[in-house]
Structures are given as C-alpha cells and as structure tokens.
mmCIF file of C-alpha atoms in Angstrom:
data_model
loop_
_atom_site.group_PDB
_atom_site.id
_atom_site.type_symbol
_atom_site.label_atom_id
_atom_site.label_comp_id
_atom_site.label_asym_id
_atom_site.label_seq_id
_atom_site.Cartn_x
_atom_site.Cartn_y
_atom_site.Cartn_z
ATOM 1 C CA UNK A 1 3.823 -2.344 27.520
ATOM 2 C CA UNK A 2 1.916 0.193 29.336
ATOM 3 C CA UNK A 3 1.098 3.764 28.064
ATOM 4 C CA UNK A 4 -1.825 5.691 29.270
ATOM 5 C CA UNK A 5 -0.088 9.074 28.477
ATOM 6 C CA UNK A 6 -2.482 11.521 26.789
ATOM 7 C CA UNK A 7 -0.816 12.666 23.809
ATOM 8 C CA UNK A 8 -3.156 15.622 22.541
ATOM 9 C CA UNK A 9 -6.101 17.570 24.230
ATOM 10 C CA UNK A 10 -8.617 15.185 22.548
ATOM 11 C CA UNK A 11 -8.229 11.491 22.022
ATOM 12 C CA UNK A 12 -11.034 9.391 20.457
ATOM 13 C CA UNK A 13 -11.769 6.591 23.120
ATOM 14 C CA UNK A 14 -13.465 3.652 21.508
ATOM 15 C CA UNK A 15 -15.622 1.149 23.958
ATOM 16 C CA UNK A 16 -15.611 -2.408 22.904
ATOM 17 C CA UNK A 17 -17.087 -5.474 24.570
ATOM 18 C CA UNK A 18 -14.311 -7.821 24.845
ATOM 19 C CA UNK A 19 -12.532 -7.621 21.624
ATOM 20 C CA UNK A 20 -10.480 -4.276 21.714
ATOM 21 C CA UNK A 21 -7.370 -6.052 20.871
ATOM 22 C CA UNK A 22 -8.760 -7.744 17.856
ATOM 23 C CA UNK A 23 -9.991 -4.248 16.798
ATOM 24 C CA UNK A 24 -6.743 -2.534 17.265
ATOM 25 C CA UNK A 25 -4.859 -5.203 15.362
ATOM 26 C CA UNK A 26 -7.487 -4.808 12.398
ATOM 27 C CA UNK A 27 -6.993 -1.110 12.363
ATOM 28 C CA UNK A 28 -3.121 -1.537 12.600
ATOM 29 C CA UNK A 29 -3.233 -3.781 9.574
ATOM 30 C CA UNK A 30 -5.372 -1.525 7.375
ATOM 31 C CA UNK A 31 -3.575 1.845 8.045
ATOM 32 C CA UNK A 32 -0.042 1.701 7.115
ATOM 33 C CA UNK A 33 0.960 4.586 9.020
ATOM 34 C CA UNK A 34 -0.060 3.159 12.264
ATOM 35 C CA UNK A 35 1.410 1.624 15.699
ATOM 36 C CA UNK A 36 0.402 0.198 18.963
ATOM 37 C CA UNK A 37 1.565 2.591 21.668
ATOM 38 C CA UNK A 38 0.814 0.425 24.810
ATOM 39 C CA UNK A 39 -1.677 -1.301 26.860
ATOM 40 C CA UNK A 40 -2.802 -1.376 30.666
ATOM 41 C CA UNK A 41 -3.790 -4.705 32.065
ATOM 42 C CA UNK A 42 -5.630 -4.553 35.263
ATOM 43 C CA UNK A 43 -8.834 -3.297 36.634
ATOM 44 C CA UNK A 44 -12.008 -4.927 35.511
ATOM 45 C CA UNK A 45 -10.443 -6.198 32.204
ATOM 46 C CA UNK A 46 -11.568 -9.663 30.910
ATOM 47 C CA UNK A 47 -9.403 -12.536 31.740
ATOM 48 C CA UNK A 48 -6.013 -12.223 30.009
ATOM 49 C CA UNK A 49 -6.985 -9.178 28.124
ATOM 50 C CA UNK A 50 -5.953 -5.697 28.344
ATOM 51 C CA UNK A 51 -8.359 -3.282 29.801
ATOM 52 C CA UNK A 52 -7.243 -0.398 27.397
ATOM 53 C CA UNK A 53 -4.852 -0.462 24.345
ATOM 54 C CA UNK A 54 -3.401 2.958 23.224
ATOM 55 C CA UNK A 55 -2.772 3.088 19.535
ATOM 56 C CA UNK A 56 -2.114 5.613 16.476
ATOM 57 C CA UNK A 57 -3.709 5.700 13.251
ATOM 58 C CA UNK A 58 -2.138 8.515 10.881
ATOM 59 C CA UNK A 59 -0.752 10.190 13.709
ATOM 60 C CA UNK A 60 -4.023 10.437 15.666
ATOM 61 C CA UNK A 61 -3.912 8.779 19.228
ATOM 62 C CA UNK A 62 -6.713 6.530 19.973
ATOM 63 C CA UNK A 63 -7.734 4.361 23.093
ATOM 64 C CA UNK A 64 -9.668 1.325 22.774
ATOM 65 C CA UNK A 65 -11.324 -0.321 25.850
ATOM 66 C CA UNK A 66 -12.428 -3.669 26.809
ATOM 67 C CA UNK A 67 -15.519 -2.441 28.407
ATOM 68 C CA UNK A 68 -18.295 -4.925 28.354
ATOM 69 C CA UNK A 69 -21.411 -5.151 26.236
ATOM 70 C CA UNK A 70 -23.266 -2.078 27.889
ATOM 71 C CA UNK A 71 -22.565 0.247 24.916
ATOM 72 C CA UNK A 72 -22.812 -0.344 21.102
ATOM 73 C CA UNK A 73 -21.318 2.307 18.397
ATOM 74 C CA UNK A 74 -23.637 4.059 16.272
ATOM 75 C CA UNK A 75 -23.586 6.111 12.883
ATOM 76 C CA UNK A 76 -23.806 9.111 15.004
ATOM 77 C CA UNK A 77 -20.026 9.112 15.284
ATOM 78 C CA UNK A 78 -17.825 8.324 12.403
ATOM 79 C CA UNK A 79 -14.251 8.672 11.194
ATOM 80 C CA UNK A 80 -13.439 10.409 8.008
ATOM 81 C CA UNK A 81 -10.692 8.735 5.632
ATOM 82 C CA UNK A 82 -9.475 11.391 3.152
ATOM 83 C CA UNK A 83 -8.092 9.925 0.084
ATOM 84 C CA UNK A 84 -5.784 11.153 -2.646
ATOM 85 C CA UNK A 85 -7.154 8.844 -5.360
ATOM 86 C CA UNK A 86 -9.591 6.049 -6.488
ATOM 87 C CA UNK A 87 -7.053 3.501 -5.539
ATOM 88 C CA UNK A 88 -6.959 5.011 -1.976
ATOM 89 C CA UNK A 89 -10.778 4.988 -1.914
ATOM 90 C CA UNK A 90 -10.943 1.193 -3.081
ATOM 91 C CA UNK A 91 -8.298 0.052 -0.683
ATOM 92 C CA UNK A 92 -9.772 1.527 2.546
ATOM 93 C CA UNK A 93 -13.228 0.524 1.380
ATOM 94 C CA UNK A 94 -12.462 -3.009 0.680
ATOM 95 C CA UNK A 95 -10.293 -3.234 3.941
ATOM 96 C CA UNK A 96 -12.694 -1.751 6.279
ATOM 97 C CA UNK A 97 -15.749 -3.724 4.776
ATOM 98 C CA UNK A 98 -13.734 -7.057 4.976
ATOM 99 C CA UNK A 99 -15.066 -9.828 7.227
ATOM 100 C CA UNK A 100 -18.438 -8.625 7.781
ATOM 101 C CA UNK A 101 -18.146 -4.796 7.341
ATOM 102 C CA UNK A 102 -21.135 -3.383 5.577
ATOM 103 C CA UNK A 103 -21.526 -0.748 2.857
ATOM 104 C CA UNK A 104 -23.906 2.003 3.736
ATOM 105 C CA UNK A 105 -24.459 5.043 1.359
ATOM 106 C CA UNK A 106 -22.554 8.094 0.389
ATOM 107 C CA UNK A 107 -19.081 6.924 1.213
ATOM 108 C CA UNK A 108 -20.197 5.472 4.510
ATOM 109 C CA UNK A 109 -19.499 2.128 5.795
ATOM 110 C CA UNK A 110 -19.572 0.206 9.125
ATOM 111 C CA UNK A 111 -16.561 -2.108 9.994
ATOM 112 C CA UNK A 112 -16.905 -5.501 11.343
ATOM 113 C CA UNK A 113 -16.446 -4.149 14.891
ATOM 114 C CA UNK A 114 -19.572 -1.587 14.363
ATOM 115 C CA UNK A 115 -17.485 1.435 13.839
ATOM 116 C CA UNK A 116 -18.647 3.894 11.096
ATOM 117 C CA UNK A 117 -16.303 5.338 8.489
ATOM 118 C CA UNK A 118 -16.464 7.699 5.729
ATOM 119 C CA UNK A 119 -14.107 6.912 2.678
ATOM 120 C CA UNK A 120 -13.979 10.029 0.754
ATOM 121 C CA UNK A 121 -11.768 11.542 -1.925
ATOM 122 C CA UNK A 122 -9.929 14.614 -1.033
ATOM 123 C CA UNK A 123 -11.578 16.530 -3.736
ATOM 124 C CA UNK A 124 -15.146 15.688 -2.549
ATOM 125 C CA UNK A 125 -16.010 19.141 -1.408
ATOM 126 C CA UNK A 126 -15.138 20.900 -4.385
ATOM 127 C CA UNK A 127 -17.175 18.422 -6.426
ATOM 128 C CA UNK A 128 -20.266 18.559 -4.357
ATOM 129 C CA UNK A 129 -20.289 22.183 -5.249
ATOM 130 C CA UNK A 130 -22.136 21.072 -8.374
ATOM 131 C CA UNK A 131 -25.724 19.565 -7.438
ATOM 132 C CA UNK A 132 -25.372 16.974 -10.256
ATOM 133 C CA UNK A 133 -22.219 15.538 -8.284
ATOM 134 C CA UNK A 134 -24.337 15.595 -5.458
ATOM 135 C CA UNK A 135 -27.044 13.933 -6.971
ATOM 136 C CA UNK A 136 -24.640 11.318 -8.304
ATOM 137 C CA UNK A 137 -23.178 10.827 -4.861
ATOM 138 C CA UNK A 138 -26.547 10.106 -3.142
ATOM 139 C CA UNK A 139 -26.909 6.992 -5.509
ATOM 140 C CA UNK A 140 -23.477 5.636 -4.586
ATOM 141 C CA UNK A 141 -22.307 3.468 -1.766
ATOM 142 C CA UNK A 142 -18.462 3.550 -2.441
ATOM 143 C CA UNK A 143 -17.647 6.967 -3.962
ATOM 144 C CA UNK A 144 -16.260 6.823 -7.519
ATOM 145 C CA UNK A 145 -14.344 10.080 -8.365
ATOM 146 C CA UNK A 146 -14.631 9.535 -12.058
ATOM 147 C CA UNK A 147 -18.229 9.296 -11.928
ATOM 148 C CA UNK A 148 -18.595 12.338 -9.496
ATOM 149 C CA UNK A 149 -16.605 14.424 -12.005
ATOM 150 C CA UNK A 150 -18.247 13.013 -14.937
ATOM 151 C CA UNK A 151 -21.670 14.137 -13.403
ATOM 152 C CA UNK A 152 -20.476 17.667 -12.884
ATOM 153 C CA UNK A 153 -19.648 17.997 -16.513
#
C-alpha cells in the first residue's frame, strides 16, 4: 500500500527514530476513529521498514517518518484531545500514558514515543473563566471535571 497524497493544506509530520510503525499502530489502537492510509517503502528507510506512513486520527491526516535519531519531540508542540466526558478523559489519559508514558501537569502528558498530548474536557475554557477552577487545574495532572466544577462553585 502506498499513499503519499496530501489530503489537506497542513498535515502534521512526525519524525521518529526507527519506530514510526510501532507509533502508528499504537495511535490506531487508542483512537477508535482512525485508519492507516498507506506507506512508502524506499529511500533511506531502515531495513524492512517503511520510510513514511500516512494515517488518520479523528479525520486528521498525519505522516510518520522513520527519520533516524537526529531529532526528538519536545513539549513545544502538542496535540489536544477534546473530551466530552470524564470517561473519555480517563480513557485517553490511561491509554496515552500506558507502557512508559508520563503524566505531566494540567492535562498534559507525554506518550511512550515522546509525543506530547493535552487531554482536556470540552468545557475547560468555560470552567477556566473562574480563577478558582484555574487554581484547581494547576494542582492536577489528569483533569477531573467534577473537581474543576466544584472549585468554581
């Protein structure tokens, strides 16, 4: 399967050392609305591995590259997962921190591949209009909707 077609004007392009396929499979297992679009084998790809893999998460096209160890991810770029409920927050939090991911602060985490994510409830902007909710969030790692609402009362 080969598909390097660009589907939108902007596509996040993720540089992995040599584990892009593992990362893509991980993300496809976490996000239910996801699919592998294709891969490109050739060029300077590691032996037996694709150079690039195109995939979609929640309708957004990404490309993963087996690019070598020259670059690492930093928290300067992150992906926000907007959640409808505490159950969704809990689901994405537990899955994205699994197998070596790290909890950070205020809804931020780093997955086992070094990619930063923000797992947040959709109502967070409204809740944070209250300074007490903001203060409560600053003490949290995984966000708790009930606690944020309670702080606002």
